[in-house]
C-alpha positions as protocol buffer text, in pm:
chain_id: "A"
residue {
  index: 1
  type: UNK
  ca { x: -872 y: -6696 z: 7726 }
}
residue {
  index: 2
  type: UNK
  ca { x: -718 y: -6617 z: 7448 }
}
residue {
  index: 3
  type: UNK
  ca { x: -723 y: -6681 z: 7016 }
}
residue {
  index: 4
  type: UNK
  ca { x: -410 y: -6901 z: 7034 }
}
residue {
  index: 5
  type: UNK
  ca { x: -591 y: -7143 z: 7282 }
}
residue {
  index: 6
  type: UNK
  ca { x: -890 y: -7145 z: 7055 }
}
residue {
  index: 7
  type: UNK
  ca { x: -706 y: -7243 z: 6714 }
}
residue {
  index: 8
  type: UNK
  ca { x: -542 y: -7475 z: 6918 }
}
residue {
  index: 9
  type: UNK
  ca { x: -883 y: -7614 z: 7126 }
}
residue {
  index: 10
  type: UNK
  ca { x: -1053 y: -7610 z: 6752 }
}
residue {
  index: 11
  type: UNK
  ca { x: -771 y: -7751 z: 6552 }
}
residue {
  index: 12
  type: UNK
  ca { x: -791 y: -7411 z: 6375 }
}
residue {
  index: 13
  type: UNK
  ca { x: -682 y: -7261 z: 6046 }
}
residue {
  index: 14
  type: UNK
  ca { x: -609 y: -6910 z: 6053 }
}
residue {
  index: 15
  type: UNK
  ca { x: -716 y: -6723 z: 5774 }
}
residue {
  index: 16
  type: UNK
  ca { x: -683 y: -6376 z: 5893 }
}
residue {
  index: 17
  type: UNK
  ca { x: -517 y: -6182 z: 6214 }
}
residue {
  index: 18
  type: UNK
  ca { x: -232 y: -6433 z: 6275 }
}
residue {
  index: 19
  type: UNK
  ca { x: -98 y: -6105 z: 6433 }
}
residue {
  index: 20
  type: UNK
  ca { x: -391 y: -6030 z: 6692 }
}
residue {
  index: 21
  type: UNK
  ca { x: -402 y: -6387 z: 6832 }
}
residue {
  index: 22
  type: UNK
  ca { x: -285 y: -6269 z: 7146 }
}
residue {
  index: 23
  type: UNK
  ca { x: -642 y: -6093 z: 7219 }
}
residue {
  index: 24
  type: UNK
  ca { x: -837 y: -6257 z: 7470 }
}
residue {
  index: 25
  type: UNK
  ca { x: -1146 y: -6369 z: 7456 }
}
residue {
  index: 26
  type: UNK
  ca { x: -1470 y: -6381 z: 7743 }
}
residue {
  index: 27
  type: UNK
  ca { x: -1775 y: -6525 z: 7591 }
}
residue {
  index: 28
  type: UNK
  ca { x: -1904 y: -6738 z: 7267 }
}
residue {
  index: 29
  type: UNK
  ca { x: -2207 y: -6696 z: 7051 }
}
residue {
  index: 30
  type: UNK
  ca { x: -2260 y: -6957 z: 6826 }
}
residue {
  index: 31
  type: UNK
  ca { x: -2521 y: -6895 z: 6504 }
}
residue {
  index: 32
  type: UNK
  ca { x: -2603 y: -6890 z: 6177 }
}
residue {
  index: 33
  type: UNK
  ca { x: -2855 y: -6626 z: 6195 }
}
residue {
  index: 34
  type: UNK
  ca { x: -2698 y: -6300 z: 6189 }
}
residue {
  index: 35
  type: UNK
  ca { x: -2988 y: -6018 z: 6343 }
}
residue {
  index: 36
  type: UNK
  ca { x: -2977 y: -6306 z: 6640 }
}
residue {
  index: 37
  type: UNK
  ca { x: -2610 y: -6216 z: 6688 }
}
residue {
  index: 38
  type: UNK
  ca { x: -2687 y: -5852 z: 6683 }
}
residue {
  index: 39
  type: UNK
  ca { x: -2845 y: -5980 z: 7026 }
}
residue {
  index: 40
  type: UNK
  ca { x: -2521 y: -6032 z: 7206 }
}
residue {
  index: 41
  type: UNK
  ca { x: -2444 y: -5798 z: 7483 }
}
residue {
  index: 42
  type: UNK
  ca { x: -2053 y: -5873 z: 7566 }
}
residue {
  index: 43
  type: UNK
  ca { x: -1723 y: -5737 z: 7430 }
}
residue {
  index: 44
  type: UNK
  ca { x: -1432 y: -6017 z: 7357 }
}
residue {
  index: 45
  type: UNK
  ca { x: -1698 y: -6252 z: 7221 }
}
residue {
  index: 46
  type: UNK
  ca { x: -1663 y: -6517 z: 6995 }
}
residue {
  index: 47
  type: UNK
  ca { x: -1895 y: -6577 z: 6701 }
}
residue {
  index: 48
  type: UNK
  ca { x: -1908 y: -6963 z: 6607 }
}
residue {
  index: 49
  type: UNK
  ca { x: -2099 y: -6980 z: 6223 }
}
residue {
  index: 50
  type: UNK
  ca { x: -2128 y: -7119 z: 5959 }
}
residue {
  index: 51
  type: UNK
  ca { x: -2200 y: -6803 z: 5699 }
}
residue {
  index: 52
  type: UNK
  ca { x: -1930 y: -6706 z: 5481 }
}
residue {
  index: 53
  type: UNK
  ca { x: -2026 y: -6363 z: 5354 }
}
residue {
  index: 54
  type: UNK
  ca { x: -1973 y: -6050 z: 5421 }
}
residue {
  index: 55
  type: UNK
  ca { x: -2222 y: -6006 z: 5649 }
}
residue {
  index: 56
  type: UNK
  ca { x: -2099 y: -6172 z: 5890 }
}
residue {
  index: 57
  type: UNK
  ca { x: -1786 y: -5935 z: 5855 }
}
residue {
  index: 58
  type: UNK
  ca { x: -2037 y: -5622 z: 5888 }
}
residue {
  index: 59
  type: UNK
  ca { x: -2207 y: -5755 z: 6171 }
}
residue {
  index: 60
  type: UNK
  ca { x: -1912 y: -5842 z: 6396 }
}
residue {
  index: 61
  type: UNK
  ca { x: -1809 y: -5500 z: 6342 }
}
residue {
  index: 62
  type: UNK
  ca { x: -2155 y: -5323 z: 6405 }
}
residue {
  index: 63
  type: UNK
  ca { x: -2086 y: -5493 z: 6758 }
}
residue {
  index: 64
  type: UNK
  ca { x: -1662 y: -5533 z: 6830 }
}
residue {
  index: 65
  type: UNK
  ca { x: -1693 y: -5889 z: 6793 }
}
residue {
  index: 66
  type: UNK
  ca { x: -1353 y: -6018 z: 6851 }
}
residue {
  index: 67
  type: UNK
  ca { x: -1303 y: -6302 z: 6613 }
}
residue {
  index: 68
  type: UNK
  ca { x: -1465 y: -6535 z: 6393 }
}
residue {
  index: 69
  type: UNK
  ca { x: -1442 y: -6949 z: 6354 }
}
residue {
  index: 70
  type: UNK
  ca { x: -1632 y: -7057 z: 6071 }
}
residue {
  index: 71
  type: UNK
  ca { x: -1746 y: -7432 z: 6128 }
}
residue {
  index: 72
  type: UNK
  ca { x: -1765 y: -7706 z: 5926 }
}
residue {
  index: 73
  type: UNK
  ca { x: -1446 y: -7637 z: 5747 }
}
residue {
  index: 74
  type: UNK
  ca { x: -1648 y: -7302 z: 5576 }
}
residue {
  index: 75
  type: UNK
  ca { x: -1437 y: -7120 z: 5345 }
}
residue {
  index: 76
  type: UNK
  ca { x: -1542 y: -6734 z: 5286 }
}
residue {
  index: 77
  type: UNK
  ca { x: -1454 y: -6621 z: 4956 }
}
residue {
  index: 78
  type: UNK
  ca { x: -1187 y: -6347 z: 4853 }
}
residue {
  index: 79
  type: UNK
  ca { x: -1422 y: -6063 z: 4977 }
}
residue {
  index: 80
  type: UNK
  ca { x: -1501 y: -6190 z: 5284 }
}
residue {
  index: 81
  type: UNK
  ca { x: -1182 y: -6237 z: 5382 }
}
residue {
  index: 82
  type: UNK
  ca { x: -1064 y: -5858 z: 5245 }
}
residue {
  index: 83
  type: UNK
  ca { x: -1337 y: -5725 z: 5435 }
}
residue {
  index: 84
  type: UNK
  ca { x: -1200 y: -5900 z: 5802 }
}
residue {
  index: 85
  type: UNK
  ca { x: -794 y: -5748 z: 5718 }
}
residue {
  index: 86
  type: UNK
  ca { x: -998 y: -5398 z: 5667 }
}
residue {
  index: 87
  type: UNK
  ca { x: -1192 y: -5440 z: 6029 }
}
residue {
  index: 88
  type: UNK
  ca { x: -788 y: -5612 z: 6163 }
}
residue {
  index: 89
  type: UNK
  ca { x: -1093 y: -5899 z: 6231 }
}
residue {
  index: 90
  type: UNK
  ca { x: -927 y: -6273 z: 6343 }
}
residue {
  index: 91
  type: UNK
  ca { x: -1098 y: -6565 z: 6124 }
}
residue {
  index: 92
  type: UNK
  ca { x: -1023 y: -6898 z: 6228 }
}
residue {
  index: 93
  type: UNK
  ca { x: -1166 y: -7218 z: 6017 }
}
residue {
  index: 94
  type: UNK
  ca { x: -1243 y: -7553 z: 6128 }
}
residue {
  index: 95
  type: UNK
  ca { x: -1322 y: -7876 z: 6057 }
}
residue {
  index: 96
  type: UNK
  ca { x: -1555 y: -7908 z: 6378 }
}
residue {
  index: 97
  type: UNK
  ca { x: -1953 y: -7877 z: 6336 }
}
residue {
  index: 98
  type: UNK
  ca { x: -2095 y: -7587 z: 6588 }
}
residue {
  index: 99
  type: UNK
  ca { x: -2228 y: -7853 z: 6814 }
}
residue {
  index: 100
  type: UNK
  ca { x: -1878 y: -7969 z: 6858 }
}
residue {
  index: 101
  type: UNK
  ca { x: -1693 y: -7633 z: 6896 }
}
residue {
  index: 102
  type: UNK
  ca { x: -1956 y: -7566 z: 7116 }
}
residue {
  index: 103
  type: UNK
  ca { x: -1886 y: -7805 z: 7313 }
}
residue {
  index: 104
  type: UNK
  ca { x: -1509 y: -7780 z: 7325 }
}
residue {
  index: 105
  type: UNK
  ca { x: -1460 y: -7452 z: 7416 }
}
residue {
  index: 106
  type: UNK
  ca { x: -1745 y: -7483 z: 7730 }
}
residue {
  index: 107
  type: UNK
  ca { x: -1600 y: -7788 z: 7862 }
}
residue {
  index: 108
  type: UNK
  ca { x: -1250 y: -7560 z: 7840 }
}
residue {
  index: 109
  type: UNK
  ca { x: -1401 y: -7292 z: 8111 }
}
residue {
  index: 110
  type: UNK
  ca { x: -1509 y: -7019 z: 7772 }
}
residue {
  index: 111
  type: UNK
  ca { x: -1841 y: -6892 z: 7897 }
}
residue {
  index: 112
  type: UNK
  ca { x: -2212 y: -6830 z: 7661 }
}
residue {
  index: 113
  type: UNK
  ca { x: -2210 y: -6436 z: 7552 }
}
residue {
  index: 114
  type: UNK
  ca { x: -2561 y: -6266 z: 7746 }
}
residue {
  index: 115
  type: UNK
  ca { x: -2802 y: -6151 z: 7526 }
}
residue {
  index: 116
  type: UNK
  ca { x: -3089 y: -5925 z: 7510 }
}
residue {
  index: 117
  type: UNK
  ca { x: -3407 y: -6072 z: 7569 }
}
residue {
  index: 118
  type: UNK
  ca { x: -3683 y: -5885 z: 7410 }
}
């Protein structure tokens, strides 16, 4: 599934990376705790989160997250947006809560990301 399709399904606004909406995403991980996101082991993963600070972008950068969707219509500050642009990261924003966003994407065939169990 590409990011353009995800944007359509979630009725999401593109905050950064409009030019990268043709990127493919294979899995999804939904979480607000960035230390949990680090346990995600799949590439081409979409992150659903309500955490809108620069730490989210840095975490995504560390594990090659393909794109981020901010749920509950959360609005990142300019520093976060600028950091995402520097890293060529797509950020979408949807009015849906995390649970609903996950359900929509799962129902349309996007698989769950694998995690490392310790």
